[in-house]
Each structure stands twice: as structure tokens, then as C-alpha cells.
Coordinates of C-alpha atoms in Angstrom, one line a residue:
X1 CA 19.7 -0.2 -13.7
X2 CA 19.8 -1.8 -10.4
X3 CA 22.9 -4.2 -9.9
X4 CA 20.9 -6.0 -7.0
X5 CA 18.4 -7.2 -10.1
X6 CA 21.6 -9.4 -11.9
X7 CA 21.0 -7.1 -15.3
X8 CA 23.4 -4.5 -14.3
X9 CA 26.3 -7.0 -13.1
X10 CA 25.3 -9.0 -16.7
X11 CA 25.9 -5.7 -18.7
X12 CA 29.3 -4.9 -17.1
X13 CA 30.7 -7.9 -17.0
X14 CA 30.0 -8.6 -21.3
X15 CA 31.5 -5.1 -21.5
X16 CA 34.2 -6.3 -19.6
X17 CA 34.5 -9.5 -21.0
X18 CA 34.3 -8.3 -24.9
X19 CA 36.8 -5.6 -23.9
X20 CA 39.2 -8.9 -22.6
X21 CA 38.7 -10.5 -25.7
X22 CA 39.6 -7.5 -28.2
X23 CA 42.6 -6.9 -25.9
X24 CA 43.6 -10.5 -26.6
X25 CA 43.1 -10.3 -30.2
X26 CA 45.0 -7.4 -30.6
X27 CA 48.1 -8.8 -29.6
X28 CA 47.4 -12.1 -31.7
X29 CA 47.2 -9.6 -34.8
X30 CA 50.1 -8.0 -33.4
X31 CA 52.2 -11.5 -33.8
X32 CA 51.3 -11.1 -37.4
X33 CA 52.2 -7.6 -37.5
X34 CA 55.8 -8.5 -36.4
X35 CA 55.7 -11.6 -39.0
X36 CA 55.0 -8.9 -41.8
X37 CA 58.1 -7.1 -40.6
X38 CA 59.9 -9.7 -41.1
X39 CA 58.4 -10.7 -44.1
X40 CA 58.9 -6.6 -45.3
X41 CA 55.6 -6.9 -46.8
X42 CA 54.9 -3.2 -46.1
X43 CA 50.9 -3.0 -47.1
X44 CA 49.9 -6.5 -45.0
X45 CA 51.9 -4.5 -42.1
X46 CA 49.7 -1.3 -42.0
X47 CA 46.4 -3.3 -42.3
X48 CA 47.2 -5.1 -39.6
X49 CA 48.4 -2.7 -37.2
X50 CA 44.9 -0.9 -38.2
X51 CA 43.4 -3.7 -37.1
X52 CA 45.5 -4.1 -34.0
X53 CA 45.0 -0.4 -32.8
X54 CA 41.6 -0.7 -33.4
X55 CA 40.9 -3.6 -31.2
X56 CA 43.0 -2.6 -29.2
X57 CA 41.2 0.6 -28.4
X58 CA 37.9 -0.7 -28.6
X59 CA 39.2 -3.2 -25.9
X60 CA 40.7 -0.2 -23.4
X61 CA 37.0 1.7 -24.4
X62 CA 35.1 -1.0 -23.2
X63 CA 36.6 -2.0 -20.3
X64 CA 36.8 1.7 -19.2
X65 CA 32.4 2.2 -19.9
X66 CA 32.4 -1.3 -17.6
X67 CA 34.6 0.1 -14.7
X68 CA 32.9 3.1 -14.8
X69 CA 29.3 1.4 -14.6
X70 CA 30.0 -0.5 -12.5
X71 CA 31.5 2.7 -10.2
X72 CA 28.5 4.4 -10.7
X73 CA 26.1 1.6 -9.6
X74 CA 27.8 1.0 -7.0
X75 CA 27.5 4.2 -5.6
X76 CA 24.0 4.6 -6.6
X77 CA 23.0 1.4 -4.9
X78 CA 25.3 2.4 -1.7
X79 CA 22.9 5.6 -1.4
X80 CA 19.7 3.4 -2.2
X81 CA 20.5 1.4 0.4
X82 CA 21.5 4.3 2.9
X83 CA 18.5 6.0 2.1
X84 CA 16.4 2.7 2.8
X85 CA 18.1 2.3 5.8
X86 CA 17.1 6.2 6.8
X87 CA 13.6 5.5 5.6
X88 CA 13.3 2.4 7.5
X89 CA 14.5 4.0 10.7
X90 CA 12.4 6.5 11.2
X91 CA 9.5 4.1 9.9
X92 CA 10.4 1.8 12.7
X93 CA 10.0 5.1 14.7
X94 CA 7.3 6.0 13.8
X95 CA 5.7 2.5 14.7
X96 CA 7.3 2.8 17.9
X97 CA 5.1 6.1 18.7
X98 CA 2.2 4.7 17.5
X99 CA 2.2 1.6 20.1
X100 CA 3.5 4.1 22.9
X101 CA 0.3 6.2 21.8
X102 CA -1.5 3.3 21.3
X103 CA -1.6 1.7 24.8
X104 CA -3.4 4.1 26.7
X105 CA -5.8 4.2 24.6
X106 CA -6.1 0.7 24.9
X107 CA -6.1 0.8 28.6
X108 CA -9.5 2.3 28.8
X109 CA -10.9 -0.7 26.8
X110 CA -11.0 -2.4 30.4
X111 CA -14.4 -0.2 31.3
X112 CA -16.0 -2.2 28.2
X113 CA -14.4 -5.7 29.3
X114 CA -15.9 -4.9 32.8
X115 CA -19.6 -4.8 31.0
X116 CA -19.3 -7.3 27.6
X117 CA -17.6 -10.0 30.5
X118 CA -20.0 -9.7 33.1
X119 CA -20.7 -13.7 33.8
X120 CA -18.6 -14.9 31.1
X121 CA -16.7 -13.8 27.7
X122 CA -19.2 -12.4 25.4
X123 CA -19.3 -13.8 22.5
X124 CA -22.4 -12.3 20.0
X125 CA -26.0 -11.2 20.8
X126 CA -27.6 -15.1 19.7
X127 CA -25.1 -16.9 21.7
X128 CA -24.9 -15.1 25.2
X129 CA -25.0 -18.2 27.4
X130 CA -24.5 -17.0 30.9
X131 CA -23.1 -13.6 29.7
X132 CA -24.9 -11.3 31.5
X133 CA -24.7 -8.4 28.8
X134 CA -27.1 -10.5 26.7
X135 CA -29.2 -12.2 29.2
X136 CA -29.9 -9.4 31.6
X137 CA -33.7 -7.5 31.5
X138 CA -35.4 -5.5 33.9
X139 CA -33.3 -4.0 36.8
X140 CA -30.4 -5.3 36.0
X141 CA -31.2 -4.1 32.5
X142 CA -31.4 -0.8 34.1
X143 CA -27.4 -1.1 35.9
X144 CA -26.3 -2.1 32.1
X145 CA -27.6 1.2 30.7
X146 CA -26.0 3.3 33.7
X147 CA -22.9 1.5 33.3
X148 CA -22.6 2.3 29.6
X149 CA -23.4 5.8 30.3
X150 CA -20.9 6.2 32.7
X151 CA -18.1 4.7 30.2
X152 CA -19.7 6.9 27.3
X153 CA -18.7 10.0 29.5
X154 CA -15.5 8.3 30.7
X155 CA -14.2 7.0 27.0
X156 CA -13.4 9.1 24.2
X157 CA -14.0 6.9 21.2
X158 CA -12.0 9.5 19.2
X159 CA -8.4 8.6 20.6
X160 CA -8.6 5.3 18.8
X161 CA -7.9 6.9 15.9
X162 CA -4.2 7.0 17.3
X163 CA -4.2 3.1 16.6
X164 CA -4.2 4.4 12.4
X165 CA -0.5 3.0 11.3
X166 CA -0.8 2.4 8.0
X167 CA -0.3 6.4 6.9
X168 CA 2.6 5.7 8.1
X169 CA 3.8 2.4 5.6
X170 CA 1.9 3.8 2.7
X171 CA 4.2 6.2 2.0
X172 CA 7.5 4.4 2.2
X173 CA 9.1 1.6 0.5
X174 CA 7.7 -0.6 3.6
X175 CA 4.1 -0.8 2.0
X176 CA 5.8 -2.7 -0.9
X177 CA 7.7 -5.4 0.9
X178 CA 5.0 -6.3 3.8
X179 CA 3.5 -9.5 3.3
X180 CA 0.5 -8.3 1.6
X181 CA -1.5 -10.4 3.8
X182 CA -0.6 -8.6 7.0
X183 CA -0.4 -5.1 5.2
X184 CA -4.5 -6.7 4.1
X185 CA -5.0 -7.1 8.0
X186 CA -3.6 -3.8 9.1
X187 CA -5.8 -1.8 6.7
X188 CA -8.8 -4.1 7.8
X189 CA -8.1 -3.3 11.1
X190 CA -8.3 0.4 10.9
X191 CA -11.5 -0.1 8.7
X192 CA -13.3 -1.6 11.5
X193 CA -12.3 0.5 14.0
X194 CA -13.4 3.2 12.5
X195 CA -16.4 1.7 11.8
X196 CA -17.2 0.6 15.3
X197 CA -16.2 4.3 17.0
X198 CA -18.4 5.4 13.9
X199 CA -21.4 3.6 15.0
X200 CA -21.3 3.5 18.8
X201 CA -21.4 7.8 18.6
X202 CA -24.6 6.7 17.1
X203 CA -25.4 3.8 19.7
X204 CA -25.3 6.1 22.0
X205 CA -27.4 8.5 21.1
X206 CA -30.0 6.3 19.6
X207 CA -30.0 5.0 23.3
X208 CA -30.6 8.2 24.5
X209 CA -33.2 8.6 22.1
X210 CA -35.0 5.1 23.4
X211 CA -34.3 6.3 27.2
X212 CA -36.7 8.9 26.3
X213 CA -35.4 11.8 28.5
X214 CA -36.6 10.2 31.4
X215 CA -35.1 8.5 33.9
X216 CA -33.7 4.5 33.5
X217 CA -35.6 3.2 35.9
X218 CA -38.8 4.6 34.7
X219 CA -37.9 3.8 31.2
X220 CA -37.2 0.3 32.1
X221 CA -40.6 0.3 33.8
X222 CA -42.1 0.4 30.1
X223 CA -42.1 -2.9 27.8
X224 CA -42.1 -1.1 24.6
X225 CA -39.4 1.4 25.7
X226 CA -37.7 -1.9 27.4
X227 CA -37.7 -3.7 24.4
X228 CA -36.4 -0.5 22.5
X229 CA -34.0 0.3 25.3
X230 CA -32.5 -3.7 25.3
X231 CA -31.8 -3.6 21.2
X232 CA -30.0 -0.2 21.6
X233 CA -27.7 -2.3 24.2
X234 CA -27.0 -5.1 22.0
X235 CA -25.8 -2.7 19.3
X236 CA -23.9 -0.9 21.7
X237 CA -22.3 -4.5 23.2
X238 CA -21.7 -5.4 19.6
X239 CA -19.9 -2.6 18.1
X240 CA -18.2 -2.9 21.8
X241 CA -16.8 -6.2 21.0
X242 CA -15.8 -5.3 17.6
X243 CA -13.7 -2.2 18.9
X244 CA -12.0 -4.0 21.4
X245 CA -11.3 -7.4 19.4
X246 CA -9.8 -5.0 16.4
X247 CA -8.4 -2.5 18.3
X248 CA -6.5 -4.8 20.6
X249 CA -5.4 -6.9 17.9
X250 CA -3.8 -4.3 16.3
X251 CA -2.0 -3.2 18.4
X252 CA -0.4 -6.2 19.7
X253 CA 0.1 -7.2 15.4
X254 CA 2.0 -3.9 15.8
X255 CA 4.0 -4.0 18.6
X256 CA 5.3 -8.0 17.9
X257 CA 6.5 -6.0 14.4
X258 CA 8.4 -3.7 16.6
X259 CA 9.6 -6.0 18.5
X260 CA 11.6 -7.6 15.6
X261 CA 13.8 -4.5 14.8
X262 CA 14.0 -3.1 11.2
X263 CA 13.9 -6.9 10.1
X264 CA 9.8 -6.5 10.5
X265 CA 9.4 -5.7 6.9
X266 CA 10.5 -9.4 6.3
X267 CA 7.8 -10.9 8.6
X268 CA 5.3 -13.5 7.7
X269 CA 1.9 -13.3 9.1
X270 CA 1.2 -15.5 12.6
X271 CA -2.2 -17.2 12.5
X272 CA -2.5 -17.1 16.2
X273 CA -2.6 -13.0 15.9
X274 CA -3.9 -12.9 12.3
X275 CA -7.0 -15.5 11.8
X276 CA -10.2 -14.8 13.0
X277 CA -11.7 -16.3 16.2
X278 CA -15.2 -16.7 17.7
X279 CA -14.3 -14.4 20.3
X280 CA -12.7 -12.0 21.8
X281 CA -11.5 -14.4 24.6
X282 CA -10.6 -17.2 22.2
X283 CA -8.5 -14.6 20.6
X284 CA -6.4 -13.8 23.7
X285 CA -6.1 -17.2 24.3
X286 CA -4.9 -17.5 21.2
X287 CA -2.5 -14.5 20.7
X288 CA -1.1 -14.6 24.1
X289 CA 1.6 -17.5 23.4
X290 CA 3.1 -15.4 20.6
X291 CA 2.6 -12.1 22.1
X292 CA 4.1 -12.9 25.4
X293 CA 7.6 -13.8 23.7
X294 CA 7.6 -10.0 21.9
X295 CA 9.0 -7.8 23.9
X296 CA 8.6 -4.3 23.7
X297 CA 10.5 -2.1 26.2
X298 CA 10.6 -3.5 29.7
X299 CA 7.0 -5.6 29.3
X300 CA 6.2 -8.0 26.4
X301 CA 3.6 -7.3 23.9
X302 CA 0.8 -9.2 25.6
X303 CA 1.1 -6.8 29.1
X304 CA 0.2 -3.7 26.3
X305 CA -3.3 -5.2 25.8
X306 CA -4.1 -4.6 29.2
X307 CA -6.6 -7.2 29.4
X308 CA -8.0 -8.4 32.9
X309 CA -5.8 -5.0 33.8
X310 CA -7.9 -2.2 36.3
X311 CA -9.2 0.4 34.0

């Protein structure tokens, strides 16, 4: 029984209290014990000091199982709350490695800012405006594709699996007092990230596959193998701009919970890094208020990003 829960303090105290009470009624009997003294009536005398040693002992009894309860919980809960304490240290730890681990990892993002921003912020495949990794055909088609070659060889899609924090929580008390909405958000997180690295090791190669063996330029020269070659990119830019918008947002979600000490597992979720947006820019724009007051050793939480950073 857990004296933090109100039932354990309950249960010692009515010990403790009915203990009291018998005490108290065993030296009212005991007045009439001395009354039958007086009175010499010798048989009312030794009923009631039965009764008066037997409340009184049931008094001492349970006040002693009360005392000792309440000892024990007390000691119990004292190690509970150490061990939390242990547990919640090396959680926070833990979290700290992860965004340490996490932010060069994130750093290399910047070689697929350089080709979803080209123009403007991207924002999906229908609504490209004067982005140029939606709008761009012929030549400068044929720059896109060498570009993303160049970052496929440069960027191993497999570090972002560094970004995975939750097998750290789920096996601690901290997965039970997160806001379930953020712990949600975490989890998604690491869904779509794996889903994205998941599907641009197959972009890529069903690029390679439209390319034809042959090179760009020649490839380009072709309309069918052009069209092919252009729908390959989009699905590349896409699953792009799903990696970086999860990936980036979770690692600033976890280094503002860093940033708030062991007191992180009391959080509330923060729309401006939690909800949705229609971009990837409008994200930033969003998150960079909050993120910018979370420090996280000598930089604040927004710096980690490295957006708009050299790559």
C-alpha cells in the first residue's frame, strides 16, 4: 500500500485512532474498577479489570501495528522515491545522449534543404509555386538528379535511426507519466522516420532504375525516361521533406524536454512544436519562438536544427 495514494495514511491513522480510544476506555473502566474496591464487590471488580486489561492491550496492540506501518511505508516509499529518482537520472541521460547523437545527424539534413529550397520553401509536389524542385524539367532536371546522387553517396539514411528515444521511456516509469499526447508524438515521430529512410533506399534505386544505366543527360534527352525520371524525383523530394520535417522536429521536441531538467516528465505538449503545419518552413517559423528559449548546453535548442546552417 502506497501512502502517497491517502489509503495507507487512512489505515494507520483508524489503527491509531481505535487504539486511542480503547486506551481511553480502559482507564474509564478502571474508575469503576476502583469504585468496586471501594464498594468490596469482589466479582464486579475482576470483570472489570478483564475488561480493562483487555482494552487496554488491544489499545497498546493497535497503536504498535500503526507505528510500525507506518515505519514500514515510510521506508518503502523513501526507496520508491530514491529509486525513481535513480531511474529518472539516468533516463534524463540517456535523452541527453540521444540529442548529442542526434545533432549530427541532423546536420547533414542541410544537403536536402539545399535541393527541396531551391527558389522557395517546398511545400508538396501540387503546390510547388516557384520551388524549383517541383517546377524544374529538362537540364535543370538533369542538375536535380546529380545533386541527389551526390547527397545519396554523401548521407547515410541509416544514422537517423539514432533519433529512436522512445526505447529508452518505454521501459521506465517515464512512459507512464508523459502526457500521452507527446509520448503519441514521439512514437509517431519515429514511425515516419523510419518510414521515410525506408522508402528513399527505395527512391533511390527506383531512380537508378528510370536513369537507365546511362548517363543523366542522355536520359533526360528521352520524354518517356524524362517523365519516368521527374516522378522518381518527386518521390524522392517527398519522402525528403517528410524526413527532415519529422526528424527535425523530434529532435528539437527532445532537446526542449532536456532542457527542463528531470521536471520533463511533467511537461504538457507545446502546439507550436507539436501541431502539424503545411510546411516545413511554416514549422520552423513556428517552433523557433519556443525552441530558441530551451537551452541546451551552451546553444539553445533551435541552433541544434541546424537549419539555414552549411552542411
Amino acid at each position: 500500500m502506497d501512502l502517497n495514494t491517502g489509503h495507507g495514511y487512512l489505515l494507520i491513522g483508524g489503527l491509531v485512532l481505535v487504539g486511542t480510544g480503547l486506551l481511553i476506555l480502559s482507564l474509564i473502566v478502571n474508575l469503576s474498577v476502583a469504585h468496586s474496591v471501594r464498594k468490596d464487590m469482589r466479582h464486579r471488580e475482576k470483570l472489570l479489570e478483564y475488561y480493562r486489561n483487555t482494552f487496554s492491550q488491544l489499545g497498546v496492540i493497535l497503536i504498535g501495528i500503526g507505528v510500525s506501518l507506518f515505519i514500514f511505508f515510510f521506508q518503502q516509499n523513501y526507496q520508491d522515491q530514491r529509486r525513481r529518482e535513480a531511474e529518472l537520472q539516468q533516463v534524463l541521460a540517456k535523452l541527453a545522449a540521444r540529442v548529442a547523437r542526434g545533432t549530427p545527424v541532423i546536420q547533414s539534413l542541410g544537403q536536402f534543404d539545399e535541393l527541396l529550397d531551391e527558389g522557395g520553401a517546398y511545400i508538396s509536389p501540387e503546390h510547388g509555386g516557384k520551388n524549383a524542385a517541383v517546377s524544374a524539367h529538362g537540364a535543370e532536371l538533369g542538375k536535380q538528379v546529380a545533386k541527389i546522387l551526390l547527397v545519396e553517396r554523401d548521407v547515410d539514411i541509416r544514422d537517423f535511426e539514432l533519433l529512436n528515444l522512445s526505447r529508452d521511456f518505454e521501459s521506465s516509469f517515464v512512459v507512464n507519466e508523459l502526457d500521452p499526447r507527446l509520448w503519441f508524438d514521439i512514437v509517431r515521430d519515429e514511425s515516419e522516420i523510419k518510414y521515410a529512410t525506408t522508402q528513399l533506399a527505395l527512391d533511390y534505386k527506383d531512380l537508378e532504375d528510370a536513369i537507365g544505366g546511362v548517363p543523366v543527360e542522355t536520359a533526360i534527352a528521352d520524354p518517356e525516361k524524362e517523365r519516368k525520371i521527374k516522378q522518381e524525383v518527386l518521390d524522392i523530394f517527398y519522402d525528403t521533406d517528410l524526413l527532415r520535417q519529422r526528424a527535425r522536429q523530434h529532435l528539437g521536441r527532445a532537446c526542449w524536454l532536456f532542457s527542463h531538467g528531470r521536471g520533463f516528465v511533467s511537461l504538457a505538449p507545446v502546439d507550436a512544436i507539436e501541431a502539424d503545419a503545411r510546411s516545413h518552413q511554416e514549422w520552423l517559423d513556428r517552433a523557433k519562438p519556443v525552441l530558441t528559449q530551451a537551452k541546451s548546453g551552451s546553444g539553445d535548442c533551435f541552433k541544434l536544427l541546424q537549419y539555414g546552417q552549411p552542411s
